[in-house]
Coordinates of C-alpha atoms and ligand atoms in Angstrom, one line a residue:
A193 CA -201.6 31.4 -58.5
D194 CA -202.9 30.5 -62.5
A195 CA -200.1 29.2 -64.8
E196 CA -200.7 32.7 -66.9
Q197 CA -199.8 35.0 -64.1
Q198 CA -197.1 32.9 -63.5
A199 CA -195.2 32.8 -66.7
H200 CA -196.3 36.6 -66.9
F201 CA -193.6 37.2 -63.6
D202 CA -191.3 34.6 -65.1
D203 CA -191.4 36.4 -67.7
L204 CA -190.3 39.6 -66.8
I205 CA -187.5 38.7 -64.7
A206 CA -186.3 36.6 -67.6
A207 CA -186.3 39.6 -69.7
D208 CA -184.8 41.7 -67.0
S209 CA -188.0 43.8 -66.9
R210 CA -189.5 45.5 -64.0
V211 CA -192.0 43.6 -61.4
E212 CA -194.4 47.0 -60.4
P213 CA -196.9 47.1 -58.1
R214 CA -200.2 46.4 -60.2
D215 CA -198.8 42.8 -61.5
W216 CA -198.9 39.9 -59.7
M217 CA -196.2 38.1 -57.7
P218 CA -195.4 35.3 -56.2
E219 CA -195.9 35.3 -52.7
A220 CA -192.4 34.4 -50.8
Y221 CA -191.2 37.2 -53.6
R222 CA -193.5 39.6 -51.9
K223 CA -192.4 38.3 -48.5
T224 CA -189.0 38.4 -49.2
L225 CA -189.2 41.8 -50.5
I226 CA -191.0 43.8 -47.8
R227 CA -188.3 41.8 -45.3
Q228 CA -184.9 43.3 -46.7
I229 CA -186.5 46.7 -47.7
S230 CA -188.2 47.2 -44.5
Q231 CA -184.6 45.9 -42.8
H232 CA -183.1 48.5 -45.4
A233 CA -185.3 51.6 -44.0
H234 CA -185.3 50.5 -39.9
S235 CA -181.2 51.0 -41.0
E236 CA -181.2 53.9 -42.0
I237 CA -183.7 55.1 -39.5
I238 CA -181.8 53.9 -36.4
G239 CA -178.3 55.0 -38.9
M240 CA -179.1 58.6 -38.3
Q241 CA -178.3 57.8 -34.0
P242 CA -174.4 57.5 -34.6
E243 CA -174.2 60.6 -36.1
G244 CA -176.6 62.4 -34.9
N245 CA -174.3 62.0 -32.0
W246 CA -172.0 64.3 -32.8
I247 CA -173.6 66.8 -34.5
T248 CA -173.9 68.9 -31.6
R249 CA -170.0 69.2 -31.0
A250 CA -168.6 69.2 -34.5
P251 CA -165.4 71.0 -34.6
S252 CA -166.4 74.0 -37.3
L253 CA -169.7 75.4 -38.4
K254 CA -169.1 74.2 -41.8
R255 CA -168.6 70.4 -40.5
K256 CA -171.6 71.1 -38.3
A257 CA -173.4 72.0 -41.6
I258 CA -172.9 69.1 -43.4
L259 CA -172.9 66.9 -40.6
L260 CA -176.7 68.2 -40.6
A261 CA -176.8 67.4 -43.8
K262 CA -176.0 63.8 -43.9
V263 CA -178.1 62.7 -41.1
Q264 CA -181.1 64.4 -43.0
D265 CA -180.7 62.6 -46.0
E266 CA -180.3 59.4 -44.0
A267 CA -184.0 60.0 -42.4
G268 CA -185.2 60.7 -45.9
H269 CA -183.8 57.1 -47.4
G270 CA -185.9 55.5 -44.5
L271 CA -188.6 57.4 -46.1
Y272 CA -188.4 56.4 -49.7
L273 CA -187.9 53.1 -48.7
Y274 CA -191.1 53.1 -46.0
S275 CA -192.7 54.5 -49.5
A276 CA -191.3 51.7 -51.4
A277 CA -192.1 48.9 -48.5
Q278 CA -195.5 50.0 -48.6
T279 CA -196.4 49.4 -52.1
L280 CA -196.0 46.2 -51.4
G281 CA -199.0 46.1 -49.2
I282 CA -197.7 46.0 -45.2
T283 CA -198.8 49.9 -43.5
R284 CA -195.7 51.9 -42.1
D285 CA -197.5 51.8 -38.8
E286 CA -196.8 48.4 -39.0
M287 CA -193.1 48.4 -39.9
T288 CA -192.6 50.7 -37.2
H289 CA -194.2 48.6 -34.7
Q290 CA -192.0 45.3 -35.2
L291 CA -189.3 47.5 -35.1
I292 CA -189.9 49.6 -31.7
D293 CA -191.5 45.6 -30.1
G294 CA -187.6 44.2 -31.3
K295 CA -189.1 42.3 -33.8
A296 CA -187.6 43.8 -37.0
K297 CA -183.3 43.5 -38.1
Y298 CA -181.6 46.6 -38.6
S299 CA -178.3 46.1 -40.3
S300 CA -175.4 45.5 -37.3
I301 CA -172.9 47.7 -38.2
F302 CA -175.7 50.4 -36.2
N303 CA -174.8 49.0 -32.6
Y304 CA -171.3 50.4 -32.4
P305 CA -171.0 53.6 -30.3
T306 CA -169.2 57.0 -31.6
P307 CA -166.8 58.2 -28.8
T308 CA -165.0 60.9 -31.1
W309 CA -165.1 63.0 -33.9
A310 CA -163.2 60.6 -36.3
D311 CA -165.9 58.3 -35.4
M312 CA -167.7 61.0 -39.0
G313 CA -165.2 60.3 -40.6
A314 CA -164.6 56.3 -40.5
I315 CA -168.7 56.3 -41.2
G316 CA -168.5 58.1 -43.9
W317 CA -165.3 56.3 -45.4
L318 CA -165.8 52.4 -44.4
V319 CA -169.8 52.6 -43.7
D320 CA -170.8 54.3 -46.3
G321 CA -168.2 52.8 -48.2
A322 CA -169.8 49.5 -47.8
A323 CA -173.6 50.9 -48.5
I324 CA -172.4 52.3 -52.0
C325 CA -170.7 48.7 -52.9
N326 CA -173.7 46.5 -52.1
Q327 CA -176.4 49.5 -53.2
V328 CA -175.4 50.3 -56.6
P329 CA -176.2 46.6 -58.1
L330 CA -179.9 47.2 -55.8
C331 CA -180.5 50.2 -58.6
R332 CA -180.9 46.8 -61.2
A333 CA -183.1 45.1 -58.6
S334 CA -186.3 43.7 -60.1
Y335 CA -188.9 45.2 -58.2
G336 CA -188.9 48.9 -59.9
P337 CA -190.3 51.2 -56.4
Y338 CA -186.9 49.5 -54.6
G339 CA -184.6 50.3 -57.8
R340 CA -185.6 53.8 -58.3
A341 CA -185.1 54.3 -55.0
M342 CA -182.3 53.3 -54.7
V343 CA -181.2 55.5 -58.1
R344 CA -180.8 58.7 -56.1
I345 CA -180.0 57.2 -52.4
C346 CA -176.6 55.8 -54.4
K347 CA -176.1 59.3 -56.1
E348 CA -176.5 61.1 -52.0
E349 CA -174.8 58.1 -50.6
S350 CA -171.3 58.7 -53.3
F351 CA -171.3 62.5 -51.5
H352 CA -171.4 60.8 -47.7
Q353 CA -168.3 58.7 -48.4
R354 CA -166.5 61.4 -49.9
Q355 CA -167.2 63.7 -46.6
G356 CA -166.1 60.9 -44.7
F357 CA -162.9 60.3 -46.5
E358 CA -162.5 64.3 -46.8
I359 CA -162.3 64.4 -42.5
L360 CA -160.1 61.4 -41.9
L361 CA -157.7 63.1 -44.3
T362 CA -157.6 66.4 -43.0
L363 CA -156.9 64.6 -39.7
M364 CA -154.5 62.8 -41.4
Q365 CA -152.9 65.9 -41.8
G366 CA -153.4 67.1 -38.3
T367 CA -151.0 66.8 -35.7
D368 CA -150.0 63.2 -34.0
A369 CA -153.0 62.6 -31.8
Q370 CA -154.8 63.9 -34.7
R371 CA -153.7 60.3 -36.8
A372 CA -153.8 58.7 -33.9
M373 CA -157.4 59.5 -33.1
A374 CA -158.0 59.1 -37.0
Q375 CA -156.2 55.1 -36.7
D376 CA -158.4 54.7 -33.7
A377 CA -161.2 55.1 -35.5
V378 CA -160.4 52.7 -38.4
D379 CA -159.4 50.2 -36.6
R380 CA -162.5 50.2 -34.6
W381 CA -164.8 50.5 -38.1
Y382 CA -163.1 48.2 -40.7
W383 CA -164.0 44.2 -39.3
P384 CA -168.0 45.6 -38.6
S385 CA -168.3 47.1 -42.2
L386 CA -167.0 43.7 -43.7
M387 CA -169.9 42.6 -42.0
M388 CA -172.7 44.4 -42.9
F389 CA -172.5 42.4 -46.6
G390 CA -174.0 39.3 -44.2
P391 CA -172.6 35.8 -43.9
P392 CA -170.8 34.7 -46.2
D393 CA -172.5 33.0 -49.2
D394 CA -172.6 28.7 -47.7
A395 CA -174.2 30.5 -44.7
S396 CA -176.7 32.8 -46.3
P397 CA -180.2 31.4 -46.4
N398 CA -181.7 33.9 -48.7
S399 CA -179.1 34.2 -51.2
A400 CA -180.2 31.8 -53.9
R401 CA -183.3 33.4 -54.0
S402 CA -183.2 36.3 -53.9
T403 CA -180.5 36.0 -57.0
A404 CA -182.8 34.0 -59.3
W405 CA -185.3 36.6 -59.1
K406 CA -183.0 39.2 -59.5
I407 CA -183.1 41.1 -56.7
K408 CA -179.4 40.4 -55.5
R409 CA -176.9 40.7 -58.5
F410 CA -174.3 39.8 -56.6
S411 CA -173.7 37.4 -53.6
N412 CA -172.6 38.9 -50.0
D413 CA -168.7 37.5 -50.4
E414 CA -168.5 38.9 -54.2
L415 CA -169.6 42.2 -52.9
R416 CA -167.2 42.3 -50.0
Q417 CA -163.5 41.6 -52.6
R418 CA -165.5 44.3 -54.4
F419 CA -165.5 46.7 -51.2
L420 CA -161.7 45.8 -50.8
G421 CA -160.8 46.1 -53.5
M422 CA -162.3 50.1 -53.3
L423 CA -160.9 50.4 -49.4
V424 CA -156.6 49.2 -50.6
P425 CA -155.7 51.5 -52.8
Q426 CA -157.6 54.6 -50.6
A427 CA -156.2 53.3 -47.2
E428 CA -153.0 54.2 -49.1
A429 CA -153.9 57.5 -50.3
L430 CA -155.2 59.0 -46.6
G431 CA -152.0 56.8 -44.6
V432 CA -154.0 55.2 -42.2
T433 CA -153.4 50.9 -42.1
L434 CA -156.3 48.8 -42.5
P435 CA -156.1 46.4 -39.5
D436 CA -155.7 42.8 -40.9
P437 CA -152.1 41.8 -41.3
E438 CA -153.3 38.6 -44.1
L439 CA -154.8 40.7 -46.1
H440 CA -153.4 40.7 -49.6
W441 CA -154.1 39.8 -53.5
D442 CA -153.7 36.6 -54.5
E443 CA -152.9 36.9 -58.1
D444 CA -153.5 33.7 -59.0
A445 CA -156.4 32.8 -57.1
Q446 CA -157.6 36.9 -58.4
R447 CA -158.7 37.5 -54.7
W448 CA -158.6 39.4 -51.7
R449 CA -157.4 36.9 -49.1
M450 CA -157.8 37.9 -45.5
T451 CA -158.2 36.8 -42.0
E452 CA -161.6 35.3 -41.3
I453 CA -164.1 37.2 -39.5
D454 CA -165.3 37.3 -36.3
W455 CA -169.1 35.9 -37.2
S456 CA -169.4 35.1 -33.0
E457 CA -169.5 39.3 -32.7
F458 CA -172.3 39.9 -35.8
H459 CA -174.6 36.9 -34.6
E460 CA -174.4 38.9 -31.2
I461 CA -175.4 41.8 -32.3
L462 CA -178.3 40.3 -34.3
A463 CA -179.0 38.6 -31.4
G464 CA -179.6 41.8 -29.6
R465 CA -176.3 41.7 -27.5
G466 CA -174.2 44.3 -29.4
P467 CA -172.6 46.8 -27.1
M468 CA -175.4 49.6 -28.8
N469 CA -178.2 47.6 -29.2
A470 CA -180.9 48.9 -26.2
V471 CA -179.7 52.2 -26.8
R472 CA -180.4 52.1 -30.0
L473 CA -184.0 50.9 -29.9
Q474 CA -184.6 52.9 -26.4
N475 CA -183.6 55.9 -28.4
R476 CA -186.4 55.5 -31.5
R477 CA -189.3 54.3 -28.8
D478 CA -188.6 57.4 -26.7
A479 CA -189.0 59.4 -30.4
H480 CA -192.1 57.5 -31.4
E481 CA -194.3 58.0 -28.0
D482 CA -192.8 62.2 -28.0
G483 CA -194.1 62.3 -31.5
A484 CA -197.8 61.0 -30.4
W485 CA -199.0 64.2 -30.0
V486 CA -198.0 65.2 -33.6
R487 CA -200.0 62.0 -35.1
E488 CA -202.9 63.1 -33.0
A489 CA -202.6 66.3 -34.2
A490 CA -202.4 65.6 -38.2
A491 CA -205.4 62.6 -37.9
E492 CA -207.8 65.5 -36.7
Y493 CA -206.6 68.6 -38.6
A494 CA -207.5 65.6 -41.4
R495 CA -211.1 65.0 -39.9
K496 CA -211.5 68.3 -39.8
Q497 CA -210.7 68.9 -43.4
A498 CA -212.7 65.6 -44.4
A499 CA -215.7 67.2 -42.7
T500 CA -215.3 70.8 -44.1
A501 CA -215.3 69.0 -48.0
E502 CA -218.7 67.2 -47.0
N503 CA -220.4 70.2 -45.9
Ligands
FAQ91 N1 -177.3 42.9 -40.0 O1 -179.9 35.2 -46.2 P1 -178.7 36.6 -45.9 C1 -177.3 52.1 -44.3 C2 -179.8 39.0 -42.1 S1 -176.4 50.5 -44.8 C3 -178.3 42.8 -39.6 O2 -177.6 36.7 -46.3 P2 -180.1 38.8 -47.6 C4 -176.7 53.4 -44.7 C5 -180.3 38.7 -43.3 O3 -181.4 39.8 -43.0 C6 -177.5 49.5 -44.2 N2 -178.6 41.7 -40.4 O4 -179.6 37.7 -46.2 C7 -176.4 54.4 -44.2 C8 -181.1 37.6 -42.5 O5 -181.9 37.7 -41.9 P3 -182.9 37.2 -42.1 C9 -178.6 48.7 -44.5 C10 -177.9 41.0 -41.6 O6 -181.0 39.3 -47.2 C11 -174.7 54.5 -43.8 C12 -179.9 36.7 -42.0 O7 -178.5 37.4 -41.9 N3 -178.3 48.4 -45.9 O8 -177.9 52.2 -44.1 C13 -177.1 41.1 -41.9 O9 -180.0 37.6 -48.7 C14 -174.9 55.5 -42.5 C15 -179.1 35.9 -43.5 O10 -178.3 36.7 -44.4 C16 -179.3 47.1 -46.6 O11 -180.0 46.3 -45.9 C17 -176.2 42.8 -41.3 N4 -175.4 43.3 -41.8 O12 -178.6 39.9 -47.9 C18 -176.9 54.8 -43.4 C19 -179.0 46.9 -48.1 N5 -176.3 40.8 -43.6 O13 -183.9 38.4 -42.7 C20 -176.7 55.6 -42.1 C21 -180.2 46.2 -48.2 C22 -177.4 39.9 -43.3 O14 -183.8 36.4 -42.4 C23 -175.3 56.2 -41.7 N6 -179.8 45.1 -47.7 N7 -178.4 40.0 -42.1 O15 -183.9 37.5 -40.3 C24 -178.9 43.6 -48.0 O16 -178.9 43.7 -49.8 C25 -179.3 42.1 -47.7 O17 -180.6 42.3 -47.2 C26 -178.0 42.2 -47.1 C27 -178.2 40.7 -46.7 C28 -176.4 42.2 -47.8 C29 -177.6 42.7 -46.0

């Protein structure tokens, strides 16, 4: 890169302007965006499975319609994000192979099972809640296509979060067994949802650079703190208990104090050894193979159209 190109890029970042696909950018900036955006896209696509598990067993037609729409939204988010990553010079095919070959990361949260209907409530409330905390600041990410995709995604995520809250609220107003089912789901999803924000700041290798480039606007721990601030009053409104007896607001330090997160669980999942890692990836591979005929038919159709246009 010549000095002029680098200076132009630095000016865009300093001015809080947006970097667009046509602009020159440092190779490391391009790489980190491809990493983050493709991981995010894979998370949305793999993230369809835990809830997809309940579409045929939703307790009413209304619940089924809502859940179906939510899972379809996640497919849509995955597709916008793959498109945003493609503007950086990677193909959809390369990203798909990184995922199904087990080389790409996707969010740790989607490697847990969904044994009960209350899990649909806990995922909406906690997982989509964490996703919103993390993604609202990403609407201002310095890379234009990513930031713009995030604006629309966040609007849909906030609907998702409310539908999850409402599922839990309904259960909490039900029978003892329904209340116990809701509490059990909250107990199982609480810690994993806190892990979604990534490792603690002093163990987050990508943070410094991503913050300097204005991709990240807040640190992993700062966002986790914000999330707790959102959860505590909502848990009270629901009547559920957050499963951490140490959790309290420290007035002097102006921060939430909590039991330390079990990072060994997080690292096991990242290493592919979580409860559902193998199932999630196998389902994705099977779907890819089952879809081969669609890709072939589309390619053949495109070939015929091109041939007709030539004649
Ligand atoms: N899971 O240095 P950092 C959703 C990795 S929401 C797995 O701190 P960074 C909505 C990280 O990649 C979920 N891996 O990294 C939905 C890095 O490894 P690498 C998706 C994780 O990038 C709801 C290493 O650890 N959201 O899908 C996790 O600065 C319901 C070191 O970490 C996004 O992807 C994790 N939880 O910060 C869908 C948001 N955390 O790449 C369906 C966009 C960290 O060097 C149903 N991403 N790692 O090999 C981000 O904001 C960032 O990438 C962070 C990580 C904050 C996740």
